[in-house]
């Protein structure tokens, strides 16, 4: 159960900067996920920790001791890949036993250890089967058992469920978290699937273009993201540009470029009158107002561009003035709106996220690749 | 614009994924999503229509013409694959004109059409960009543009967004639908994702184990599924074995559940499907509408899924799984565990098979 620190770690491949200035700590026994689009640097970070590649600069500490120059076999790390890496000519038992035999374990020790870990992953009755006779989930379980049997203290999981069907994937996520917590391991998991990261992790690191954007708990990321990209990448949100027009002890007022005025009551303290800001709100947090509800603050008016019924929800796209559009998600019960229908939505002050206007503009802050 | 008719089509793919006795009709200009689990038939259906997988029995008609034995190049179908299949070293424009050049078409005329389509798929200014240097979303738009430049009568999109990141996928889905509907070309789009199918399609064809289970508008198939498979594949569901006595469902000999006997008039049902999103949570019993089912329970588990939250409630030993759209009332969802409350759902949401 080591604690791991990344101190100013960067990795360049030629002129391409894969990750830059990573500074973070993975706590003892923590289940941490790296989440981000393709090419964001999440797998590179995992490979730096495993020792498969070395950093261009910076330090990686394992319980305070630098390990950045150690070869992979001297780090107590187990790597679980999407592609299983199972020997096809060995049965499941032999696959788990192999690394122990290579390391010179006694026959009794091998037997005891293999049985213990096959049981842990629920394969005790399938030990005699060959890889061709079992499904993808059991192949991955075998891979996990083999890594654990070797005595790994830190588990690195690189898109480990990518090859599994949806239902199996979810069972496996729960199982993996149970194992990690039961054995008090530290786990670092790479995924591009936000629901997977949300469901299994103690904390999630959001990555973009080689940088860590935010490291926070799943609920923090969903309800209180500190960065525009986190709010955009985790869940779904709309963003509008505005200026702080008024401030007191209880709230600030933001006037958007379309002329709508919003009272904001959360995390507004550091903003000043005249500040250029981005106002965000979750797509599911907007409320459609009926005609008789006349309000002035915290509303947006527009025309329906499209309203698609999706069974468990509806996606309604709304055209605003100046050619902009936003999208909201609604429960499916209300009648579907027609294109061109006038619509008014309300966003309550406590549901508005406020961000400083990004140095390179909103489009750049939201860019996924 | 083309009308596609399949009559009792069967086919065998070397992977073991088959099509079994598929009959269906796609009208002129219709956008049909073909939905099902991996290997259940959606991709195979598109390959059979394109001529990339031979039929073993049955016939395929494009308009009135039987194309069952025609080679792919004579069917005038544009197909877009998951992996884009562009020439990576060629520019966007050269990728678009590659097919017409091979077929010795009038290139000047095709260039004009290509320029219009490039504008439509929002790649203007990128005509000379080398395709491998474009983002995944842009490459997929080139793939679609190429299929359209080729004078296709019909567009087949085979899991077109699977290789793209979720955010780009979300942006592309409606964008491509609008392009396709704007041109008026008929389109079949295979996918494993229910939301993608519901979002883009005029009609959805749902497959399981090679067989067409149901075809209809998104509203029809979602609200009136004709099999347990369709009901549970379209939305995450609670599925239980049940007994029925005197128009009341008996679950595990303990829970009595009301249902709409007008919708399910027979007495032979043995399975019940209750969609997770159809169940609501209430803090007091009297908040539940009178004509709903309501049960007291305790939350045992909460799972964050991003835009949704899944809550498991134990009701007299039976697990009810509930899916809630993320909302401001669930700001501390993990604190809900062990909370006692009521679960309620309308009788019309009970589906029996």
XYZ file of C-alpha atoms in Angstrom:
722
model
C 0.000 0.000 0.000
C 2.454 2.637 -1.035
C 1.896 6.337 -1.436
C 3.075 7.658 -4.769
C 4.108 11.219 -5.606
C 4.630 12.725 -9.038
C 6.843 15.825 -8.805
C 7.045 18.012 -11.926
C 7.023 14.954 -14.169
C 7.163 15.546 -17.929
C 7.659 13.192 -20.841
C 8.590 14.178 -24.364
C 8.769 11.917 -27.406
C 11.025 13.872 -29.763
C 9.322 17.244 -30.059
C 5.967 15.987 -28.857
C 5.190 16.692 -25.218
C 3.123 13.707 -24.036
C 2.679 14.864 -20.437
C 3.866 18.053 -18.808
C 4.558 19.113 -15.232
C 2.468 16.486 -13.481
C 2.254 17.150 -9.736
C -0.030 14.933 -7.723
C -0.158 12.324 -4.969
C -1.828 8.918 -5.037
C -2.669 8.002 -1.451
C -2.214 4.609 0.205
C -5.007 2.271 -0.776
C -6.597 4.763 -3.118
C -8.468 3.816 -6.282
C -7.617 6.616 -8.696
C -8.703 6.906 -12.323
C -7.277 8.909 -15.177
C -10.021 10.104 -17.482
C -9.643 12.024 -20.709
C -9.941 11.894 -24.485
C -7.567 9.915 -26.716
C -4.061 11.363 -26.696
C -4.501 13.274 -23.411
C -1.514 11.554 -21.751
C -3.307 9.149 -19.414
C -1.633 5.974 -20.673
C 1.747 7.736 -20.794
C 1.311 8.579 -17.090
C 0.590 4.930 -16.325
C 3.630 3.789 -18.293
C 5.821 6.305 -16.452
C 4.684 4.837 -13.162
C 5.232 1.267 -14.336
C 8.752 2.045 -15.559
C 8.000 1.045 -19.148
C 9.116 4.561 -20.092
C 11.271 7.025 -18.194
C 10.402 10.676 -17.556
C 12.217 13.411 -19.453
C 12.232 15.411 -16.232
C 10.810 15.252 -12.726
C 10.648 12.665 -9.969
C 8.341 9.808 -9.042
C 8.436 8.895 -5.350
C 7.316 5.547 -3.848
C 6.774 6.084 -0.136
C 9.173 9.003 -0.403
C 11.891 7.153 -2.337
C 12.651 8.093 -5.951
C 11.859 5.276 -8.396
C 11.851 7.121 -11.703
C 15.065 5.412 -12.845
C 14.202 1.903 -11.594
C 13.443 -0.762 -14.213
C 9.872 -2.164 -14.211
C 10.778 -5.474 -12.549
C 12.087 -3.667 -9.459
C 8.810 -1.847 -8.885
C 6.043 -3.836 -7.114
C 3.613 -2.991 -9.825
C 1.139 -5.193 -11.685
C -0.054 -4.072 -15.091
C -3.422 -5.253 -16.410
C -3.939 -4.583 -20.108
C -7.045 -4.551 -22.267
C -5.650 -7.406 -24.379
C -5.352 -9.893 -21.496
C -1.783 -11.115 -22.331
C -2.662 -14.714 -21.462
C -0.660 -17.700 -22.750
C -3.055 -19.648 -25.007
C -1.302 -23.013 -24.562
C -1.539 -22.985 -20.749
C -4.683 -23.549 -18.715
C -5.827 -20.819 -16.331
C -4.006 -22.359 -13.365
C -0.747 -22.571 -15.307
C -1.126 -18.996 -16.510
C -1.303 -17.741 -12.928
C 1.433 -20.115 -11.750
C 3.919 -19.254 -14.478
C 5.485 -16.068 -13.047
C 5.757 -17.710 -9.617
C 7.556 -20.738 -11.059
C 9.925 -18.472 -12.992
C 10.730 -16.713 -9.726
C 11.597 -20.062 -8.119
C 8.661 -20.445 -5.696
C 8.354 -23.931 -4.176
C 5.633 -26.188 -5.582
C 3.592 -25.909 -2.387
C 3.856 -22.114 -2.353
C 2.847 -21.950 -6.004
C -0.182 -24.174 -5.365
C -1.330 -22.229 -2.326
C -0.841 -18.833 -3.941
C -2.481 -19.746 -7.239
C -5.486 -21.286 -5.491
C -5.858 -18.250 -3.241
C -5.890 -15.776 -6.100
C -8.001 -17.869 -8.457
C -10.559 -18.024 -5.645
C -10.306 -14.277 -5.093
C -11.272 -13.604 -8.708
C -13.921 -16.362 -8.725
C -12.113 -18.809 -10.997
C -11.527 -21.647 -8.526
C -13.786 -23.961 -10.537
C -12.332 -23.033 -13.911
C -8.617 -23.507 -13.159
C -8.310 -26.499 -15.497
C -9.877 -24.730 -18.487
C -7.849 -23.322 -21.359
C -8.150 -19.696 -22.554
C -10.032 -20.804 -25.685
C -12.739 -22.356 -23.470
C -13.596 -19.266 -21.426
C -15.008 -15.825 -22.170
C -13.275 -12.459 -22.229
C -14.211 -11.669 -18.622
C -12.556 -14.857 -17.319
C -9.445 -14.142 -19.376
C -9.237 -10.746 -17.732
C -9.820 -12.322 -14.297
C -6.914 -14.660 -15.005
C -4.739 -11.676 -15.894
C -5.676 -9.963 -12.632
C -5.031 -13.136 -10.579
C -1.597 -13.537 -12.173
C -0.618 -9.965 -11.406
C -1.855 -10.223 -7.804
C -0.226 -13.626 -7.211
C 3.122 -12.033 -8.059
C 2.639 -9.808 -5.045
C 2.008 -6.487 -6.731
C 1.212 -3.680 -4.294
C 0.129 -1.244 -6.950
C -2.225 -2.240 -9.699
C -2.208 -0.394 -13.020
C -5.263 -0.989 -15.170
C -5.121 0.302 -18.737
C -8.648 0.310 -20.221
C -8.984 -3.166 -18.695
C -12.633 -3.623 -19.626
C -12.477 -2.288 -23.188
C -12.884 -5.758 -24.665
C -15.807 -6.747 -22.432
C -19.526 -6.359 -23.125
C -21.369 -3.656 -21.223
C -23.073 -5.843 -18.593
C -19.947 -7.895 -17.904
C -17.890 -4.722 -17.756
C -19.989 -3.371 -14.924
C -19.775 -6.587 -12.881
C -16.040 -6.547 -13.414
C -15.702 -2.935 -12.280
C -17.416 -3.786 -8.981
C -15.338 -6.914 -8.570
C -12.084 -5.088 -9.215
C -12.872 -2.357 -6.717
C -13.802 -4.997 -4.121
C -10.496 -6.821 -4.670
C -8.440 -3.618 -4.496
C -10.109 -2.551 -1.258
C -10.027 -6.063 0.258
C -6.297 -6.496 -0.407
C -5.623 -2.841 0.481
C -3.872 -2.251 -2.812
C -3.382 1.073 -4.565
C -5.006 1.081 -7.988
C -4.537 3.452 -10.901
C -6.974 2.986 -13.696
C -7.020 4.543 -17.163
C -10.304 4.925 -18.996
C -12.057 7.159 -21.491
C -15.442 6.084 -20.111
C -16.730 8.615 -17.593
C -19.359 6.342 -16.047
C -16.648 3.759 -15.374
C -14.420 6.362 -13.725
C -17.330 7.746 -11.687
C -18.463 4.327 -10.493
C -15.177 2.828 -9.332
C -12.910 5.640 -8.200
C -12.162 7.405 -4.952
C -10.782 10.253 -7.049
C -10.640 10.983 -10.770
C -7.885 12.872 -12.584
C -9.149 14.713 -15.660
C -6.447 14.943 -18.324
C -6.228 17.078 -21.435
C -3.340 17.524 -23.867
C -0.765 16.135 -21.431
C -1.852 18.218 -18.443
C -3.864 17.317 -15.390
C -6.892 19.615 -15.401
C -8.453 18.576 -12.097
C -8.088 15.796 -9.523
C -11.196 15.378 -7.388
C -13.847 12.971 -6.126
C -16.585 11.927 -8.583
C -19.257 13.989 -6.768
C -16.990 17.042 -6.700
C -16.436 16.727 -10.444
C -20.141 16.381 -11.145
C -21.482 19.093 -8.853
C -18.584 21.453 -8.281
C -16.040 21.248 -11.096
C -13.295 23.837 -10.748
C -12.409 23.901 -14.431
C -14.455 24.439 -17.590
C -13.031 21.328 -19.229
C -13.967 19.129 -16.238
C -17.530 20.433 -16.336
C -17.626 19.769 -20.074
C -15.999 16.335 -20.088
C -17.756 14.846 -17.053
C -21.496 14.867 -17.501
C -22.951 17.387 -19.935
C -23.093 21.139 -19.549
C -23.819 24.390 -21.400
C -21.537 27.412 -21.245
C -22.361 31.096 -21.784
C -20.053 34.091 -21.739
C -20.798 37.078 -19.538
C -19.582 39.948 -17.351
C -20.036 40.376 -13.594
C -22.381 43.365 -13.307
C -23.166 43.508 -9.582
C -21.823 42.001 -6.360
C -22.860 41.851 -2.697
C -22.314 39.450 0.210
C -24.956 36.967 -0.883
C -24.643 36.793 -4.661
C -23.285 38.302 -7.809
C -25.120 39.158 -10.998
C -23.769 38.084 -14.350
C -24.973 39.586 -17.609
C -24.439 37.247 -20.545
C -23.447 38.480 -23.992
C -27.027 37.737 -25.101
C -28.305 40.133 -22.447
C -29.704 37.617 -19.921
C -29.084 38.325 -16.235
C -28.207 35.604 -13.762
C -27.950 35.630 -10.012
C -25.137 33.294 -8.882
C -24.892 32.160 -5.269
C -22.110 29.555 -5.390
C -18.330 30.042 -5.446
C -18.621 33.687 -6.480
C -16.520 35.294 -3.736
C -13.313 35.749 -5.749
C -15.025 37.470 -8.695
C -15.220 41.258 -9.057
C -17.539 43.603 -10.921
C -16.369 43.831 -14.527
C -14.752 40.389 -14.589
C -15.230 38.465 -17.805
C -16.648 35.044 -16.898
C -18.015 31.788 -18.268
C -21.261 30.640 -16.741
C -22.020 26.945 -16.925
C -24.989 24.772 -16.055
C -25.705 21.041 -16.308
C -28.042 20.079 -19.144
C -30.332 18.284 -16.720
C -30.500 21.195 -14.258
C -32.533 23.617 -16.381
C -36.284 23.875 -15.860
C -38.716 24.676 -18.680
C -41.100 27.459 -17.623
C -44.701 27.656 -18.713
C -46.045 30.889 -20.232
C -47.662 32.201 -17.067
C -44.434 32.195 -15.081
C -43.069 35.657 -15.770
C -39.535 35.996 -14.456
C -36.717 38.348 -15.237
C -33.684 36.782 -13.584
C -32.039 33.455 -14.336
C -34.000 32.725 -17.485
C -33.093 32.204 -21.127
C -35.557 32.494 -23.987
C -35.154 30.915 -27.395
C -36.749 28.743 -30.092
C -36.736 24.974 -30.180
C -34.333 23.674 -32.801
C -35.056 20.017 -32.113
C -36.623 17.955 -29.352
C -35.709 14.268 -29.509
C -37.510 11.683 -27.431
C -34.980 9.177 -26.112
C -37.181 7.060 -23.874
C -35.702 7.800 -20.487
C -35.101 11.474 -21.284
C -35.467 14.104 -23.988
C -32.769 16.220 -25.553
C -34.044 19.655 -26.481
C -31.846 21.922 -28.549
C -32.620 25.621 -28.203
C -31.618 28.365 -30.581
C -30.655 31.627 -28.883
C -30.158 35.044 -30.379
C -26.883 35.731 -32.242
C -26.872 32.187 -33.698
C -25.840 30.381 -30.538
C -27.546 27.243 -29.301
C -27.742 25.280 -26.063
C -29.122 21.855 -25.227
C -31.091 20.749 -22.193
C -32.156 17.319 -20.976
C -35.680 16.809 -19.682
C -37.680 13.951 -18.307
C -39.651 12.238 -21.053
C -43.208 12.706 -19.738
C -44.020 16.122 -21.246
C -45.158 16.366 -24.895
C -42.378 16.761 -27.438
C -41.946 20.361 -28.623
C -42.077 21.332 -32.283
C -39.252 23.029 -34.139
C -39.652 26.795 -33.844
C -41.715 26.698 -30.635
C -40.798 29.483 -28.198
C -39.240 28.172 -24.999
C -38.140 29.731 -21.708
C -35.846 27.929 -19.294
C -34.816 28.784 -15.769
C -31.532 27.924 -14.054
C -31.610 28.426 -10.298
C -28.764 30.506 -8.773
C -27.335 27.565 -6.808
C -27.063 25.459 -9.979
C -24.833 27.854 -11.869
C -21.114 27.143 -12.176
C -18.868 30.139 -12.574
C -15.419 30.183 -14.200
C -12.944 32.860 -15.136
C -12.851 33.555 -18.860
C -10.064 31.306 -20.200
C -6.934 32.979 -21.554
C -7.292 31.269 -24.931
C -11.061 31.571 -25.179
C -13.971 29.250 -24.517
C -13.605 27.183 -27.666
C -10.040 26.256 -26.753
C -11.054 25.394 -23.182
C -13.759 23.037 -24.440
C -11.724 21.437 -27.208
C -11.616 17.666 -26.754
C -8.874 16.782 -29.261
C -33.393 8.180 -52.872
C -34.055 4.514 -52.629
C -36.569 2.131 -51.113
C -34.989 -1.012 -49.700
C -36.905 -4.246 -49.320
C -35.513 -7.387 -47.731
C -37.492 -10.604 -48.150
C -36.641 -13.525 -45.873
C -32.911 -12.779 -46.015
C -30.503 -15.138 -44.287
C -26.720 -14.945 -44.324
C -23.753 -16.454 -42.531
C -20.720 -14.477 -41.451
C -17.441 -16.292 -40.807
C -17.406 -14.894 -37.254
C -20.548 -16.923 -36.544
C -22.824 -13.877 -36.580
C -25.751 -14.751 -38.802
C -28.858 -13.167 -40.195
C -31.921 -15.345 -39.969
C -34.997 -14.825 -42.115
C -34.978 -11.025 -42.057
C -37.810 -9.207 -43.813
C -38.026 -5.423 -43.606
C -38.726 -2.295 -45.586
C -36.913 1.040 -45.567
C -38.846 3.801 -47.321
C -37.363 6.479 -49.571
C -35.390 9.001 -47.531
C -35.868 7.161 -44.260
C -33.107 7.090 -41.616
C -33.213 3.677 -39.966
C -31.025 2.732 -37.013
C -30.200 -0.974 -36.811
C -29.646 -1.754 -33.158
C -28.510 -4.825 -31.264
C -25.726 -6.364 -29.192
C -22.350 -7.189 -30.794
C -22.706 -9.975 -33.350
C -26.510 -9.944 -33.241
C -26.980 -8.801 -36.834
C -26.800 -4.995 -37.324
C -23.386 -4.896 -39.040
C -24.146 -8.103 -40.954
C -27.390 -6.591 -42.254
C -25.493 -3.608 -43.665
C -22.869 -5.867 -45.232
C -25.546 -7.991 -46.890
C -27.232 -4.889 -48.348
C -23.851 -3.578 -49.555
C -23.022 -6.916 -51.159
C -20.035 -7.533 -48.898
C -21.708 -10.621 -47.391
C -23.655 -12.955 -49.682
C -27.229 -13.965 -48.910
C -27.761 -17.686 -48.396
C -31.501 -17.373 -48.947
C -33.910 -14.528 -49.604
C -33.871 -11.429 -51.765
C -32.833 -7.789 -51.524
C -34.519 -5.146 -53.649
C -33.284 -1.576 -54.134
C -36.374 0.178 -55.472
C -37.862 -2.526 -57.645
C -34.542 -4.059 -58.671
C -33.388 -7.387 -57.260
C -29.737 -6.775 -56.285
C -29.250 -9.981 -54.270
C -26.600 -11.309 -56.654
C -25.076 -8.016 -57.825
C -21.446 -7.251 -56.888
C -20.970 -4.332 -54.445
C -19.717 -1.898 -57.109
C -22.947 -2.244 -59.081
C -25.250 -1.446 -56.181
C -24.424 2.311 -55.914
C -24.272 2.215 -52.156
C -22.023 4.386 -50.010
C -20.706 2.671 -46.924
C -18.945 4.338 -44.007
C -17.069 2.134 -41.570
C -15.999 2.491 -37.963
C -12.358 2.806 -38.973
C -12.955 5.547 -41.585
C -10.900 3.654 -44.272
C -9.492 6.838 -45.778
C -6.253 6.987 -47.745
C -4.155 8.536 -44.968
C -1.591 10.157 -47.277
C -4.157 11.817 -49.560
C -5.799 15.180 -49.043
C -9.472 15.500 -48.159
C -10.347 16.424 -51.750
C -8.257 13.608 -53.225
C -9.953 11.118 -50.914
C -13.311 12.365 -52.149
C -12.297 12.193 -55.814
C -10.456 8.852 -55.635
C -13.526 6.754 -56.499
C -14.769 9.016 -59.305
C -11.235 9.043 -60.807
C -11.082 5.228 -60.728
C -14.461 5.111 -62.426
C -13.309 7.770 -64.942
C -16.227 10.043 -64.062
C -16.357 13.702 -65.119
C -13.870 15.042 -62.544
C -14.643 18.736 -63.008
C -18.296 18.068 -62.334
C -17.421 15.890 -59.348
C -15.144 18.627 -57.948
C -18.093 21.000 -57.854
C -20.256 18.422 -56.091
C -17.402 17.632 -53.696
C -17.025 21.341 -52.856
C -20.722 21.524 -51.952
C -20.558 18.412 -49.812
C -17.362 19.591 -48.079
C -19.282 22.723 -47.152
C -22.189 20.646 -45.893
C -20.010 18.484 -43.626
C -18.224 21.622 -42.373
C -14.778 20.789 -43.757
C -14.424 23.973 -45.804
C -10.894 25.278 -45.675
C -9.624 21.727 -45.084
C -9.808 20.542 -48.707
C -6.018 20.263 -48.989
C -5.369 18.902 -45.489
C -3.783 15.453 -45.405
C -6.416 13.152 -43.971
C -4.199 11.471 -41.354
C -3.592 14.881 -39.787
C -7.297 15.476 -39.156
C -9.048 14.654 -35.886
C -11.153 11.474 -35.677
C -14.393 13.426 -36.011
C -13.147 15.219 -39.114
C -11.911 11.965 -40.660
C -15.331 10.439 -40.163
C -16.922 13.459 -41.857
C -14.546 12.903 -44.808
C -15.734 9.271 -44.914
C -19.351 10.395 -45.067
C -18.571 13.077 -47.657
C -16.789 10.470 -49.796
C -19.822 8.206 -49.714
C -22.044 11.110 -50.766
C -19.762 12.300 -53.606
C -19.888 8.813 -55.084
C -23.543 9.326 -56.202
C -24.733 6.724 -53.763
C -28.434 5.892 -53.815
C -28.210 4.676 -50.268
C -25.932 5.409 -47.321
C -24.867 2.670 -44.908
C -23.158 3.805 -41.696
C -21.603 0.824 -39.929
C -21.019 1.830 -36.303
C -19.678 5.115 -37.617
C -18.836 6.720 -34.268
C -17.459 3.785 -32.351
C -13.823 4.816 -32.752
C -14.484 8.407 -31.648
C -14.297 9.899 -28.184
C -17.657 10.198 -26.432
C -17.846 13.998 -26.683
C -17.106 14.060 -30.410
C -19.518 11.167 -30.906
C -22.244 13.158 -29.176
C -21.625 16.156 -31.432
C -21.533 14.126 -34.651
C -24.722 12.111 -34.220
C -27.320 14.793 -34.905
C -25.005 16.677 -37.227
C -24.744 13.682 -39.578
C -28.456 12.938 -39.307
C -29.223 16.510 -40.369
C -26.846 16.248 -43.350
C -28.396 12.957 -44.435
C -31.960 14.234 -44.012
C -30.981 17.448 -45.846
C -29.872 15.448 -48.879
C -32.869 13.148 -48.579
C -30.846 9.973 -49.113
C -32.082 6.753 -47.434
C -29.759 5.620 -44.674
C -29.184 2.587 -42.477
C -26.992 3.128 -39.416
C -25.845 0.175 -37.310
C -25.094 0.719 -33.641
C -25.000 -1.042 -30.268
C -26.058 2.090 -28.410
C -29.710 2.713 -27.640
C -29.353 6.475 -27.165
C -27.569 6.838 -30.487
C -30.352 4.894 -32.227
C -33.138 6.831 -30.474
C -31.482 10.157 -31.278
C -30.828 9.740 -34.988
C -33.510 7.434 -36.299
C -36.890 7.823 -37.961
C -37.283 4.113 -37.255
C -35.310 1.601 -35.233
C -34.836 -2.048 -36.226
C -33.806 -4.149 -33.240
C -31.906 -7.389 -33.673
C -31.111 -10.256 -31.369
C -29.227 -13.408 -32.324
C -29.552 -12.646 -36.029
C -33.306 -12.129 -35.997
C -35.205 -8.888 -36.446
C -37.191 -8.481 -33.233
C -39.136 -5.297 -33.938
C -39.094 -2.268 -36.209
C -40.869 1.018 -35.513
C -40.449 4.657 -34.551
C -38.358 5.317 -31.429
C -41.565 6.025 -29.450
C -43.231 2.811 -30.638
C -40.398 0.435 -29.893
C -39.559 2.094 -26.591
C -43.107 2.268 -25.231
C -44.568 -0.846 -26.825
C -41.767 -3.419 -26.980
C -42.991 -6.732 -28.336
C -40.488 -8.962 -26.549
C -38.713 -9.029 -23.210
C -35.452 -8.619 -25.092
C -36.556 -5.376 -26.767
C -38.002 -4.038 -23.512
C -34.819 -4.617 -21.567
C -32.317 -3.789 -24.320
C -33.760 -0.309 -24.912
C -33.576 0.714 -21.255
C -31.885 -0.738 -18.221
C -34.534 -2.749 -16.459
C -35.561 -4.783 -13.461
C -36.606 -8.193 -14.789
C -38.439 -10.635 -12.555
C -40.202 -13.997 -12.677
C -43.780 -13.465 -11.595
C -47.134 -15.091 -11.028
C -50.483 -13.449 -11.716
C -53.566 -14.009 -9.586
C -56.814 -12.069 -10.054
C -55.139 -9.384 -12.174
C -52.455 -8.748 -9.576
C -48.783 -9.639 -9.996
C -47.311 -11.638 -7.147
C -43.574 -11.160 -6.811
C -41.695 -13.644 -4.630
C -44.921 -14.402 -2.746
C -44.524 -11.090 -0.900
C -45.138 -8.081 -3.137
C -48.454 -7.442 -4.881
C -47.999 -5.284 -7.957
C -50.809 -3.607 -9.901
C -50.615 -3.512 -13.693
C -52.756 -2.362 -16.609
C -54.805 -5.404 -17.560
C -56.066 -3.604 -20.684
C -52.518 -3.556 -22.028
C -51.871 -7.147 -20.950
C -55.231 -8.944 -21.091
C -54.000 -12.537 -21.139
C -53.181 -14.595 -18.046
C -50.141 -16.455 -19.326
C -47.445 -13.925 -18.452
C -44.500 -15.148 -16.395
C -41.975 -12.298 -16.663
C -42.153 -8.662 -15.680
C -39.946 -5.856 -16.975
C -39.823 -2.573 -15.076
C -37.502 0.048 -16.515
C -35.116 1.543 -13.964
C -35.952 5.122 -14.976
C -39.692 4.499 -14.505
C -39.364 4.210 -10.732
C -39.475 7.349 -8.596
C -38.376 7.860 -5.010
C -40.628 9.433 -2.348
C -39.911 10.348 1.230
C -43.568 9.823 2.328
C -46.124 7.271 1.259
C -48.849 9.861 0.654
C -46.692 11.554 -2.033
C -47.203 8.544 -4.285
C -50.156 9.008 -6.700
C -53.099 6.746 -5.830
C -53.058 4.709 -9.000
C -49.329 3.933 -8.728
C -47.608 1.018 -7.079
C -45.758 2.021 -3.911
C -43.458 0.098 -1.575
C -41.397 0.932 1.458
C -37.669 0.169 1.196
C -34.123 1.032 2.161
C -31.321 2.269 -0.097
C -28.487 -0.250 -0.144
C -26.286 1.123 -2.868
C -25.662 4.249 -4.942
C -23.578 4.271 -8.078
C -22.597 7.413 -9.974
C -22.685 7.016 -13.742
C -21.933 10.565 -14.887
C -25.165 12.051 -16.168
C -27.149 9.375 -14.294
C -27.179 7.947 -10.790
C -28.188 4.356 -10.072
C -29.822 3.652 -6.743
C -30.547 0.169 -5.389
C -33.449 -0.111 -2.947
C -34.206 -3.225 -0.932
C -37.939 -3.824 -0.691
C -38.744 -6.828 1.494
C -35.672 -8.654 0.259
C -36.225 -7.741 -3.399
C -33.813 -5.334 -5.093
C -35.342 -2.480 -7.062
C -32.765 -0.740 -9.238
C -33.580 2.878 -10.042
C -31.906 5.156 -12.571
C -32.194 8.881 -11.945
C -31.084 11.683 -14.208
C -28.476 13.724 -12.339
C -30.361 16.539 -10.644
C -29.677 19.192 -8.014
C -31.603 17.250 -5.344
C -29.013 14.486 -5.506
C -26.059 16.671 -4.609
C -24.725 14.225 -2.031
C -25.835 10.952 -3.573
C -23.451 8.718 -1.651
C -25.033 9.854 1.637
C -28.308 8.256 0.593
C -27.130 4.758 1.520
C -29.207 3.243 4.391
C -31.913 5.867 3.963
C -35.473 4.519 4.248
C -37.992 5.764 1.709
C -40.735 4.768 -0.719
C -40.424 3.611 -4.301
C -43.323 4.215 -6.679
C -44.115 3.538 -10.318
C -47.173 3.909 -12.592
C -49.108 0.744 -13.446
C -48.646 1.481 -17.153
C -44.884 1.116 -16.735
C -45.257 -2.569 -15.841
C -44.523 -4.633 -18.948
C -45.364 -8.339 -19.021
C -44.087 -11.137 -21.223
